[in-house]
């Protein structure tokens, strides 16, 4: 097998999907590196090509299928390469994928990533002939466990074995993810995640705090806690302990267990308490954030901890998915529009400077025009800084695909999607505008030549809006379109040339800091990864403009 200048086998790893997958890929990289593999950027020469895939929408899967085709061509040309599919798609498609894509050598689900090195090793030694040795999938075993302790949790070891080397290849990294909960028990009817990621399992708070501390010691400035529904984190102490007395990950308590007060003498760590512990016990962590929040059962205790702990970012990503009660019910979300709005009210009462973001699905089966309008009005009722808007995609294995016909035509989904993007731009603009004139702190992430990228993005936005208007008479006749302005005042205020430092506020608002000629002479690389104080001078729907203070 060719491996360039050294004997170490080379690996190309590409990641699709959510932050969970990004973290998984990071752990896989650390694990494989410690075993002598070397990572490269070119899939056309790597000895091992891995795709860490996402199944959440058909489009996400199609991207991965295209990649599999390309690696297939390498194989056809007689090159020796091991092709592995990791993540949610491997778990969802299962062994079936091996039939449809014979070029795939191995499949490894997100719950089995600790077994990946053995799979690769096996494929390299035997050419992957043994089918059983090519698969590491959880099937439904994560839901069969009847004990509270998650069955022999090797995956926990993968999280714990994370490389903390301040001189290693990830040393420059200033922002890191830490998992608190795996899997999901919500079973929203459209969603594959409960199938691909398995049952909800909570990691012990001690392990989480320890991981945060070690990351900060290695130079990390910002930590984002990860879970599908982080506010439902709940760890009951003393129930899942190994032979050495160490706490183990534990299966989620279910809704009734979650809502019940702990019995006399039982010690429980709630999400609020977990945040408080990290804030207290890792005092040099500058920013603590979390995603994703579920709009139901988001307690005041969490908001109170956020209000009391200055280094916890006042930012909540809590997807509403729809503004229609009938659709929310069909989605099995477990809350109403009114409850969502009451949740947002509580957030702003306790945290007036909080930013709020979310996700929306348009064209869920049976969604009528009137129900879509309720989503439009929900967007207008909440000062969302942004919403990711998705067209409903029927997913095999979900309840919705069996229960409903995908009866909203794609053209209608597209129209609703475009309309909502326009409405969201206006709402985003208002959410950004309220920061103009204020002083905030920004974590600098990169330097940019001002102009080039902004201009391109602004022009693309304008072009797509104009196209939408030109082609889509339905947009023009929609009552919202009267209110829709040309959205990007890109030429206002800010200088048109020079260097910008770009980063995010604690509320996750992307901020471009325009540096003066004098400032641009300073050590700009040294700014990256630091938190700086700025004054906001201007904004567009997706960007704050600022000056260093
Ligand atoms: N756990 C998070 C969401 C994880 S999936 C939550 O409940 O909020 C990320 C987003 O993908 C979802 O919020 C939803 O908006 C979108 N999504 C999930 N399944 C989808 C589907 N079948 N079609 C379209 N969008 C989908
Ligand atoms: Fe999917 Fe719902 Fe779980 Fe989010 S809460 S991951 S949308 S099932
Ligand atoms: Fe995709 Fe799996 Fe994440 S389906 S969104 S990679 S949990």
Coordinates of N, CA and C in Angstrom, one line a residue, residues 225-437:
X225 N -21.3 22.2 25.0 CA -21.8 20.9 25.5 C -22.8 20.4 24.4
X226 N -22.7 19.1 24.1 CA -23.6 18.6 23.1 C -24.5 17.5 23.6
X227 N -25.7 17.6 23.1 CA -26.8 16.6 23.3 C -27.9 16.9 22.4
X228 N -28.8 15.9 22.0 CA -29.9 16.2 21.2 C -30.9 17.1 21.9
X229 N -31.0 16.9 23.2 CA -31.9 17.7 24.0 C -31.2 18.0 25.4
X230 N -30.3 18.9 25.4 CA -29.4 19.0 26.5 C -30.1 19.3 27.8
X231 N -31.2 20.0 27.7 CA -31.9 20.4 29.0 C -32.6 19.2 29.7
X232 N -32.6 18.1 29.0 CA -33.2 16.9 29.6 C -32.1 16.0 30.3
X233 N -30.9 16.6 30.4 CA -29.8 15.9 31.0 C -30.2 15.7 32.5
X234 N -30.0 14.4 33.0 CA -30.3 14.2 34.4 C -29.5 12.9 34.8
X235 N -28.7 13.1 35.8 CA -27.8 11.9 36.2 C -28.1 11.6 37.7
X236 N -28.5 10.4 37.9 CA -28.8 10.0 39.3 C -27.6 9.3 39.9
X237 N -27.0 9.8 40.9 CA -25.8 9.3 41.4 C -26.0 8.0 42.2
X238 N -25.0 7.1 42.1 CA -25.0 5.9 42.9 C -25.7 4.7 42.2
X239 N -26.3 4.9 41.0 CA -27.0 3.8 40.4 C -26.2 3.1 39.3
X240 N -25.2 3.8 38.7 CA -24.4 3.1 37.7 C -23.0 3.3 38.1
X241 N -22.4 2.3 38.7 CA -21.0 2.4 39.2 C -20.3 1.2 38.8
X242 N -19.0 1.3 38.4 CA -18.3 0.1 38.0 C -17.6 -0.5 39.3
X243 N -16.9 -1.6 39.1 CA -16.3 -2.3 40.2 C -15.4 -1.5 41.0
X244 N -14.7 -0.5 40.3 CA -13.8 0.4 41.1 C -14.5 1.6 41.7
X245 N -15.8 1.6 41.6 CA -16.6 2.7 42.2 C -16.7 3.9 41.4
X246 N -16.3 3.8 40.1 CA -16.4 5.0 39.2 C -17.8 5.0 38.6
X247 N -18.3 6.2 38.5 CA -19.6 6.4 37.9 C -19.6 6.1 36.4
X248 N -20.6 5.5 35.9 CA -20.7 5.1 34.5 C -21.8 5.9 33.8
X249 N -21.8 5.9 32.4 CA -23.0 6.5 31.7 C -24.2 5.8 32.1
X250 N -25.4 6.5 32.0 CA -26.6 5.9 32.5 C -27.8 6.2 31.5
X251 N -28.6 5.2 31.3 CA -29.7 5.4 30.4 C -30.7 6.4 30.9
X252 N -31.2 7.3 30.0 CA -32.1 8.3 30.4 C -33.3 7.8 31.2
X253 N -33.9 8.7 32.1 CA -34.9 8.2 33.0 C -36.3 8.1 32.4
X254 N -36.5 8.6 31.1 CA -37.9 8.7 30.6 C -38.6 9.9 31.1
X255 N -39.7 10.3 30.5 CA -40.3 11.6 30.8 C -40.8 11.6 32.3
X256 N -41.4 10.6 32.7 CA -42.0 10.6 34.1 C -40.8 10.7 35.1
X257 N -39.8 9.9 34.8 CA -38.6 9.9 35.7 C -37.9 11.3 35.7
X258 N -37.9 11.9 34.5 CA -37.3 13.2 34.4 C -38.0 14.3 35.2
X259 N -39.3 14.2 35.1 CA -40.1 15.2 35.8 C -40.3 15.0 37.3
X260 N -40.1 13.7 37.8 CA -40.3 13.4 39.2 C -39.2 14.0 40.0
X261 N -39.6 14.5 41.2 CA -38.6 15.0 42.2 C -37.7 13.8 42.7
X262 N -36.4 14.0 42.9 CA -35.6 12.9 43.4 C -36.1 12.4 44.7
X263 N -36.1 11.0 44.9 CA -36.5 10.5 46.2 C -35.6 11.0 47.3
X264 N -36.1 10.9 48.5 CA -35.4 11.3 49.7 C -34.0 10.6 49.7
X265 N -32.9 11.4 49.9 CA -31.6 10.9 50.0 C -30.9 10.6 48.6
X266 N -31.7 10.7 47.5 CA -31.1 10.4 46.2 C -30.5 11.7 45.6
X267 N -29.3 11.6 45.2 CA -28.6 12.8 44.6 C -28.6 12.8 43.1
X268 N -29.2 13.9 42.6 CA -29.4 13.9 41.1 C -28.6 15.2 40.6
X269 N -27.9 15.0 39.5 CA -27.4 16.2 38.8 C -28.3 16.6 37.7
X270 N -28.9 17.7 37.7 CA -29.7 18.2 36.6 C -28.8 19.0 35.6
X271 N -29.4 19.4 34.5 CA -28.6 20.2 33.6 C -28.2 21.5 34.2
X272 N -29.1 22.1 34.9 CA -28.7 23.4 35.6 C -27.5 23.2 36.5
X273 N -27.6 22.2 37.3 CA -26.5 21.9 38.2 C -25.2 21.6 37.5
X274 N -25.3 20.9 36.4 CA -24.1 20.5 35.6 C -23.5 21.8 35.1
X275 N -24.3 22.7 34.5 CA -23.7 24.0 34.1 C -23.0 24.7 35.2
X276 N -23.7 24.8 36.3 CA -23.1 25.5 37.5 C -21.8 24.8 37.9
X277 N -21.8 23.5 37.9 CA -20.5 22.8 38.3 C -19.4 23.1 37.4
X278 N -19.7 23.1 36.1 CA -18.6 23.4 35.1 C -18.1 24.8 35.3
X279 N -19.1 25.7 35.5 CA -18.7 27.2 35.7 C -17.9 27.3 36.9
X280 N -18.2 26.7 38.0 CA -17.5 26.8 39.3 C -16.1 26.1 39.2
X281 N -16.2 24.8 38.7 CA -15.0 24.0 38.8 C -14.0 24.2 37.7
X282 N -14.3 24.9 36.7 CA -13.4 25.2 35.6 C -13.3 26.7 35.4
X283 N -12.8 27.4 36.4 CA -12.9 28.9 36.4 C -12.1 29.5 35.3
X284 N -11.2 28.9 34.6 CA -10.5 29.6 33.5 C -11.2 29.3 32.2
X285 N -12.3 28.6 32.2 CA -13.0 28.5 30.9 C -13.7 29.8 30.7
X286 N -13.5 30.4 29.5 CA -14.0 31.7 29.2 C -15.5 31.7 28.7
X287 N -15.8 30.7 27.9 CA -17.2 30.6 27.4 C -17.7 29.2 27.5
X288 N -18.9 29.1 28.1 CA -19.6 27.8 28.1 C -20.9 27.9 27.4
X289 N -21.1 27.0 26.4 CA -22.4 27.1 25.6 C -22.9 25.6 25.5
X290 N -24.1 25.5 25.0 CA -24.7 24.2 24.8 C -25.7 24.2 23.7
X291 N -25.8 23.0 23.0 CA -26.8 22.8 22.0 C -27.1 21.3 22.0
X292 N -28.3 20.9 21.7 CA -29.5 21.6 21.3 C -30.5 21.6 22.5
X293 N -31.2 22.7 22.6 CA -32.2 22.7 23.7 C -33.6 22.3 23.1
X294 N -34.4 21.6 24.0 CA -35.7 21.2 23.6 C -36.7 22.2 24.2
X295 N -37.6 22.7 23.4 CA -38.5 23.7 24.0 C -39.4 23.3 25.1
X296 N -39.5 22.0 25.4 CA -40.3 21.6 26.5 C -39.4 21.2 27.6
X297 N -39.9 21.4 28.9 CA -39.1 21.1 30.1 C -37.8 21.8 30.1
X298 N -37.8 23.1 29.7 CA -36.6 23.9 29.9 C -36.8 24.7 31.1
X299 N -36.3 24.3 32.2 CA -36.7 24.8 33.6 C -36.1 26.2 33.8
X300 N -36.8 26.9 34.7 CA -36.3 28.2 35.2 C -35.0 28.1 35.9
X301 N -34.8 26.9 36.5 CA -33.5 26.7 37.2 C -32.3 26.9 36.2
X302 N -32.5 26.4 34.9 CA -31.4 26.6 33.9 C -31.2 28.1 33.7
X303 N -32.3 28.8 33.5 CA -32.3 30.2 33.2 C -31.6 31.0 34.4
X304 N -31.9 30.6 35.6 CA -31.3 31.2 36.7 C -29.8 31.0 36.8
X305 N -29.4 29.8 36.5 CA -28.0 29.5 36.5 C -27.3 30.4 35.4
X306 N -28.0 30.5 34.2 CA -27.4 31.2 33.2 C -27.3 32.7 33.6
X307 N -28.3 33.2 34.3 CA -28.3 34.6 34.7 C -27.2 34.8 35.8
X308 N -26.9 33.8 36.6 CA -26.0 34.0 37.7 C -24.5 33.8 37.3
X309 N -24.3 33.1 36.2 CA -22.9 32.7 35.8 C -22.5 33.4 34.6
X310 N -21.6 34.5 34.7 CA -21.3 35.3 33.6 C -20.6 34.7 32.4
X311 N -20.0 33.6 32.7 CA -19.2 32.9 31.5 C -20.1 31.9 30.8
X312 N -21.3 31.8 31.2 CA -22.2 30.9 30.4 C -22.9 31.8 29.3
X313 N -22.8 31.4 28.1 CA -23.3 32.3 27.0 C -24.8 32.3 27.0
X314 N -25.3 33.5 26.8 CA -26.7 33.7 26.8 C -27.3 33.5 25.4
X315 N -27.2 32.2 25.0 CA -27.6 31.8 23.7 C -28.3 30.5 23.8
X316 N -29.5 30.4 23.2 CA -30.3 29.2 23.2 C -30.7 28.8 21.8
X317 N -30.3 27.6 21.4 CA -30.8 27.1 20.1 C -31.9 26.1 20.5
X318 N -33.2 26.5 20.3 CA -34.3 25.7 20.6 C -35.3 25.6 19.5
X319 N -35.1 24.5 18.6 CA -35.9 24.5 17.4 C -37.4 24.4 17.7
X320 N -38.2 25.2 17.0 CA -39.7 25.2 17.2 C -40.3 24.2 16.2
X321 N -39.7 24.0 15.0 CA -40.0 23.1 13.9 C -41.3 23.5 13.2
X322 N -42.3 24.1 13.9 CA -43.5 24.5 13.2 C -44.3 25.5 14.2
X323 N -45.1 26.3 13.6 CA -45.9 27.2 14.4 C -47.4 26.7 14.5
X324 N -47.7 25.6 13.9 CA -49.0 25.1 13.9 C -49.2 23.9 14.9
X325 N -50.2 24.1 15.8 CA -50.4 23.0 16.8 C -50.7 21.7 16.2
X326 N -51.5 21.7 15.1 CA -51.8 20.4 14.5 C -50.6 19.7 14.0
X327 N -49.7 20.5 13.3 CA -48.5 19.9 12.8 C -47.5 19.5 13.9
X328 N -47.4 20.3 14.9 CA -46.5 20.0 16.1 C -47.0 18.6 16.7
X329 N -48.3 18.4 16.7 CA -48.8 17.2 17.2 C -48.4 16.0 16.3
X330 N -48.6 16.2 15.0 CA -48.3 15.2 14.0 C -46.8 14.9 14.1
X331 N -46.0 15.9 14.4 CA -44.5 15.6 14.6 C -44.2 15.0 15.9
X332 N -45.1 14.9 16.8 CA -44.9 14.3 18.1 C -43.9 15.2 18.9
X333 N -44.0 16.5 18.8 CA -43.0 17.3 19.5 C -43.4 17.5 21.0
X334 N -44.6 17.3 21.3 CA -44.9 17.3 22.8 C -45.1 18.7 23.4
X335 N -45.2 19.8 22.5 CA -45.5 21.1 23.0 C -46.4 21.8 22.0
X336 N -47.1 22.9 22.4 CA -47.9 23.6 21.5 C -47.2 25.0 21.2
X337 N -47.7 25.6 20.2 CA -47.2 27.0 19.8 C -47.2 27.9 21.0
X338 N -48.3 27.8 21.8 CA -48.5 28.7 23.0 C -47.4 28.4 24.0
X339 N -47.1 27.1 24.2 CA -46.1 26.7 25.1 C -44.7 27.2 24.6
X340 N -44.5 27.1 23.3 CA -43.2 27.6 22.8 C -43.1 29.1 23.1
X341 N -44.1 29.8 22.8 CA -44.1 31.3 23.1 C -43.9 31.6 24.6
X342 N -44.5 30.8 25.4 CA -44.4 31.0 26.9 C -43.0 30.7 27.3
X343 N -42.4 29.7 26.7 CA -40.9 29.4 27.0 C -40.1 30.6 26.6
X344 N -40.3 31.2 25.4 CA -39.5 32.3 24.9 C -39.7 33.5 25.9
X345 N -40.9 33.7 26.3 CA -41.2 34.8 27.3 C -40.4 34.6 28.6
X346 N -40.4 33.4 29.1 CA -39.6 33.1 30.3 C -38.1 33.4 30.1
X347 N -37.6 33.0 28.9 CA -36.2 33.3 28.6 C -35.9 34.8 28.7
X348 N -36.7 35.6 28.0 CA -36.4 37.0 28.0 C -36.7 37.7 29.3
X349 N -37.6 37.2 30.1 CA -37.8 37.8 31.4 C -36.5 37.6 32.3
X350 N -36.0 36.4 32.2 CA -34.8 36.1 33.1 C -33.5 36.6 32.4
X351 N -33.5 36.6 31.1 CA -32.2 36.9 30.4 C -32.5 37.9 29.2
X352 N -32.7 39.2 29.5 CA -33.2 40.1 28.5 C -32.2 40.1 27.3
X353 N -30.9 39.9 27.5 CA -30.0 40.0 26.4 C -29.7 38.6 25.7
X354 N -30.5 37.6 25.9 CA -30.3 36.3 25.4 C -30.6 36.4 23.8
X355 N -29.8 35.6 23.1 CA -30.2 35.4 21.7 C -30.8 34.0 21.5
X356 N -31.8 33.9 20.6 CA -32.5 32.7 20.5 C -32.4 32.3 19.0
X357 N -32.3 31.0 18.7 CA -32.2 30.5 17.3 C -32.9 29.2 17.3
X358 N -33.2 28.7 16.1 CA -33.9 27.4 16.0 C -33.9 26.8 14.6
X359 N -34.7 25.8 14.4 CA -34.9 25.1 13.2 C -36.3 25.0 12.9
X360 N -36.6 25.0 11.6 CA -38.0 24.9 11.1 C -38.1 23.8 10.0
X361 N -39.1 23.0 10.0 CA -39.4 22.1 8.9 C -40.6 22.6 8.1
X362 N -40.5 22.8 6.8 CA -41.6 23.2 6.0 C -42.1 22.0 5.2
X363 N -43.4 22.0 4.9 CA -43.9 20.9 4.0 C -44.0 19.6 4.7
X364 N -44.1 19.6 6.0 CA -44.4 18.3 6.7 C -45.7 17.8 6.1
X365 N -45.9 16.4 6.0 CA -47.1 15.9 5.4 C -48.4 16.5 5.9
X366 N -49.3 16.9 5.1 CA -50.6 17.4 5.3 C -50.6 18.9 5.7
X367 N -49.4 19.5 5.8 CA -49.3 21.0 6.1 C -50.0 21.8 5.1
X368 N -51.0 22.6 5.6 CA -51.8 23.4 4.6 C -51.2 24.8 4.6
X369 N -51.7 25.6 3.6 CA -51.2 27.0 3.5 C -51.4 27.7 4.8
X370 N -52.6 27.5 5.4 CA -53.0 28.2 6.6 C -52.0 27.8 7.7
X371 N -51.7 26.5 7.8 CA -50.8 26.1 8.9 C -49.4 26.6 8.6
X372 N -49.0 26.7 7.4 CA -47.7 27.3 7.1 C -47.7 28.8 7.5
X373 N -48.8 29.5 7.3 CA -48.9 30.9 7.8 C -48.7 31.0 9.3
X374 N -49.1 30.0 10.0 CA -48.9 30.0 11.5 C -47.4 29.9 11.8
X375 N -46.6 29.2 10.9 CA -45.1 29.2 11.1 C -44.6 30.6 10.8
X376 N -45.1 31.2 9.7 CA -44.6 32.5 9.4 C -44.9 33.5 10.6
X377 N -46.0 33.4 11.2 CA -46.3 34.3 12.3 C -45.5 33.9 13.5
X378 N -45.2 32.7 13.7 CA -44.3 32.3 14.9 C -43.0 33.0 14.7
X379 N -42.4 33.0 13.4 CA -41.1 33.6 13.2 C -41.2 35.1 13.5
X380 N -42.3 35.7 13.2 CA -42.5 37.1 13.4 C -42.7 37.4 14.9
X381 N -43.1 36.4 15.6 CA -43.4 36.7 17.1 C -42.2 36.5 18.0
X382 N -41.2 35.9 17.5 CA -40.0 35.6 18.3 C -38.8 36.3 17.7
X383 N -38.0 37.0 18.4 CA -36.8 37.7 17.8 C -35.6 36.7 17.5
X384 N -35.9 35.7 16.7 CA -34.9 34.7 16.4 C -33.7 35.4 15.7
X385 N -32.5 35.0 16.1 CA -31.3 35.6 15.4 C -31.2 34.8 14.1
X386 N -31.5 33.5 14.1 CA -31.6 32.8 12.8 C -32.4 31.5 13.0
X387 N -32.9 31.0 11.9 CA -33.5 29.7 11.9 C -33.0 28.9 10.8
X388 N -32.6 27.7 11.0 CA -32.3 26.8 9.8 C -33.6 26.3 9.3
X389 N -33.8 26.4 8.0 CA -35.1 26.0 7.5 C -34.9 24.8 6.6
X390 N -35.7 23.8 6.8 CA -35.5 22.6 6.0 C -36.8 22.2 5.4
X391 N -36.7 21.6 4.2 CA -37.9 21.0 3.5 C -38.0 19.6 4.1
X392 N -39.2 19.2 4.4 CA -39.4 17.9 5.0 C -38.9 16.8 4.0
X393 N -38.2 15.9 4.6 CA -37.6 14.8 3.8 C -38.0 13.5 4.4
X394 N -38.8 12.7 3.7 CA -39.3 11.4 4.3 C -38.1 10.5 4.6
X395 N -38.0 10.0 5.8 CA -36.8 9.1 6.1 C -37.2 7.7 6.4
X396 N -36.6 6.7 5.8 CA -36.9 5.3 6.1 C -36.7 5.0 7.6
X397 N -37.6 4.3 8.1 CA -37.5 3.9 9.5 C -38.2 4.8 10.5
X398 N -38.7 6.0 10.0 CA -39.4 6.9 10.9 C -40.9 6.6 10.9
X399 N -41.6 7.1 11.9 CA -43.0 6.9 12.0 C -43.7 7.7 10.8
X400 N -43.2 8.9 10.5 CA -43.9 9.8 9.6 C -44.0 9.1 8.2
X401 N -42.9 8.4 7.8 CA -42.9 7.8 6.4 C -44.0 6.7 6.3
X402 N -44.3 6.0 7.4 CA -45.3 5.0 7.4 C -46.7 5.6 7.6
X403 N -46.8 6.7 8.4 CA -48.1 7.2 8.8 C -48.7 8.2 7.7
X404 N -47.8 8.9 7.0 CA -48.3 10.0 6.1 C -47.7 9.8 4.7
X405 N -48.5 10.2 3.8 CA -48.0 10.4 2.4 C -47.2 11.7 2.4
X406 N -46.1 11.7 1.7 CA -45.4 13.0 1.5 C -46.1 13.8 0.5
X407 N -47.2 14.5 1.0 CA -48.2 15.0 0.0 C -48.0 16.5 -0.3
X408 N -47.0 17.1 0.3 CA -46.8 18.5 -0.1 C -45.8 18.5 -1.2
X409 N -46.3 19.0 -2.4 CA -45.4 18.9 -3.6 C -44.1 19.7 -3.4
X410 N -43.1 19.2 -4.0 CA -41.8 19.8 -3.8 C -41.8 21.3 -4.2
X411 N -42.5 21.7 -5.2 CA -42.6 23.1 -5.6 C -43.2 24.0 -4.4
X412 N -44.2 23.4 -3.7 CA -44.8 24.1 -2.6 C -43.8 24.2 -1.4
X413 N -43.1 23.1 -1.2 CA -42.0 23.1 -0.1 C -41.0 24.2 -0.5
X414 N -40.6 24.2 -1.7 CA -39.6 25.2 -2.1 C -40.1 26.6 -1.9
X415 N -41.3 26.9 -2.3 CA -41.9 28.2 -2.1 C -42.0 28.6 -0.6
X416 N -42.4 27.6 0.2 CA -42.5 27.9 1.6 C -41.1 28.2 2.2
X417 N -40.2 27.4 1.8 CA -38.8 27.5 2.2 C -38.3 28.9 1.9
X418 N -38.5 29.4 0.6 CA -38.0 30.7 0.2 C -38.7 31.8 1.0
X419 N -40.0 31.7 1.1 CA -40.7 32.7 1.9 C -40.2 32.8 3.3
X420 N -40.0 31.7 3.9 CA -39.5 31.7 5.3 C -38.1 32.3 5.4
X421 N -37.3 32.0 4.4 CA -35.9 32.6 4.4 C -36.0 34.1 4.4
X422 N -36.9 34.6 3.5 CA -37.1 36.0 3.4 C -37.6 36.6 4.8
X423 N -38.6 36.0 5.3 CA -39.1 36.5 6.6 C -38.0 36.4 7.7
X424 N -37.3 35.3 7.7 CA -36.2 35.2 8.7 C -35.1 36.2 8.5
X425 N -34.8 36.6 7.3 CA -33.8 37.7 7.1 C -34.3 39.0 7.7
X426 N -35.5 39.3 7.6 CA -36.0 40.5 8.2 C -36.0 40.4 9.8
X427 N -36.4 39.2 10.3 CA -36.4 39.0 11.7 C -34.9 39.0 12.2
X428 N -34.0 38.4 11.4 CA -32.6 38.4 11.8 C -32.1 39.8 11.9
X429 N -32.5 40.6 10.9 CA -32.0 42.0 10.8 C -32.4 42.7 12.1
X430 N -33.6 42.5 12.5 CA -34.1 43.2 13.7 C -33.3 42.7 14.9
X431 N -33.1 41.4 15.0 CA -32.4 40.8 16.1 C -31.0 41.3 16.2
X432 N -30.3 41.6 15.0 CA -29.0 42.1 15.0 C -28.9 43.6 15.3
X433 N -30.0 44.3 14.8 CA -30.0 45.8 14.9 C -29.9 46.2 16.4
X434 N -30.6 45.4 17.2 CA -30.6 45.9 18.6 C -29.2 45.9 19.3
X435 N -28.2 45.3 18.6 CA -26.9 45.3 19.2 C -26.1 46.6 18.8
X436 N -26.6 47.3 17.8 CA -25.8 48.4 17.2 C -25.6 49.5 18.3
X437 N -24.4 49.9 18.5 CA -24.1 50.9 19.5 C -23.7 50.3 20.9

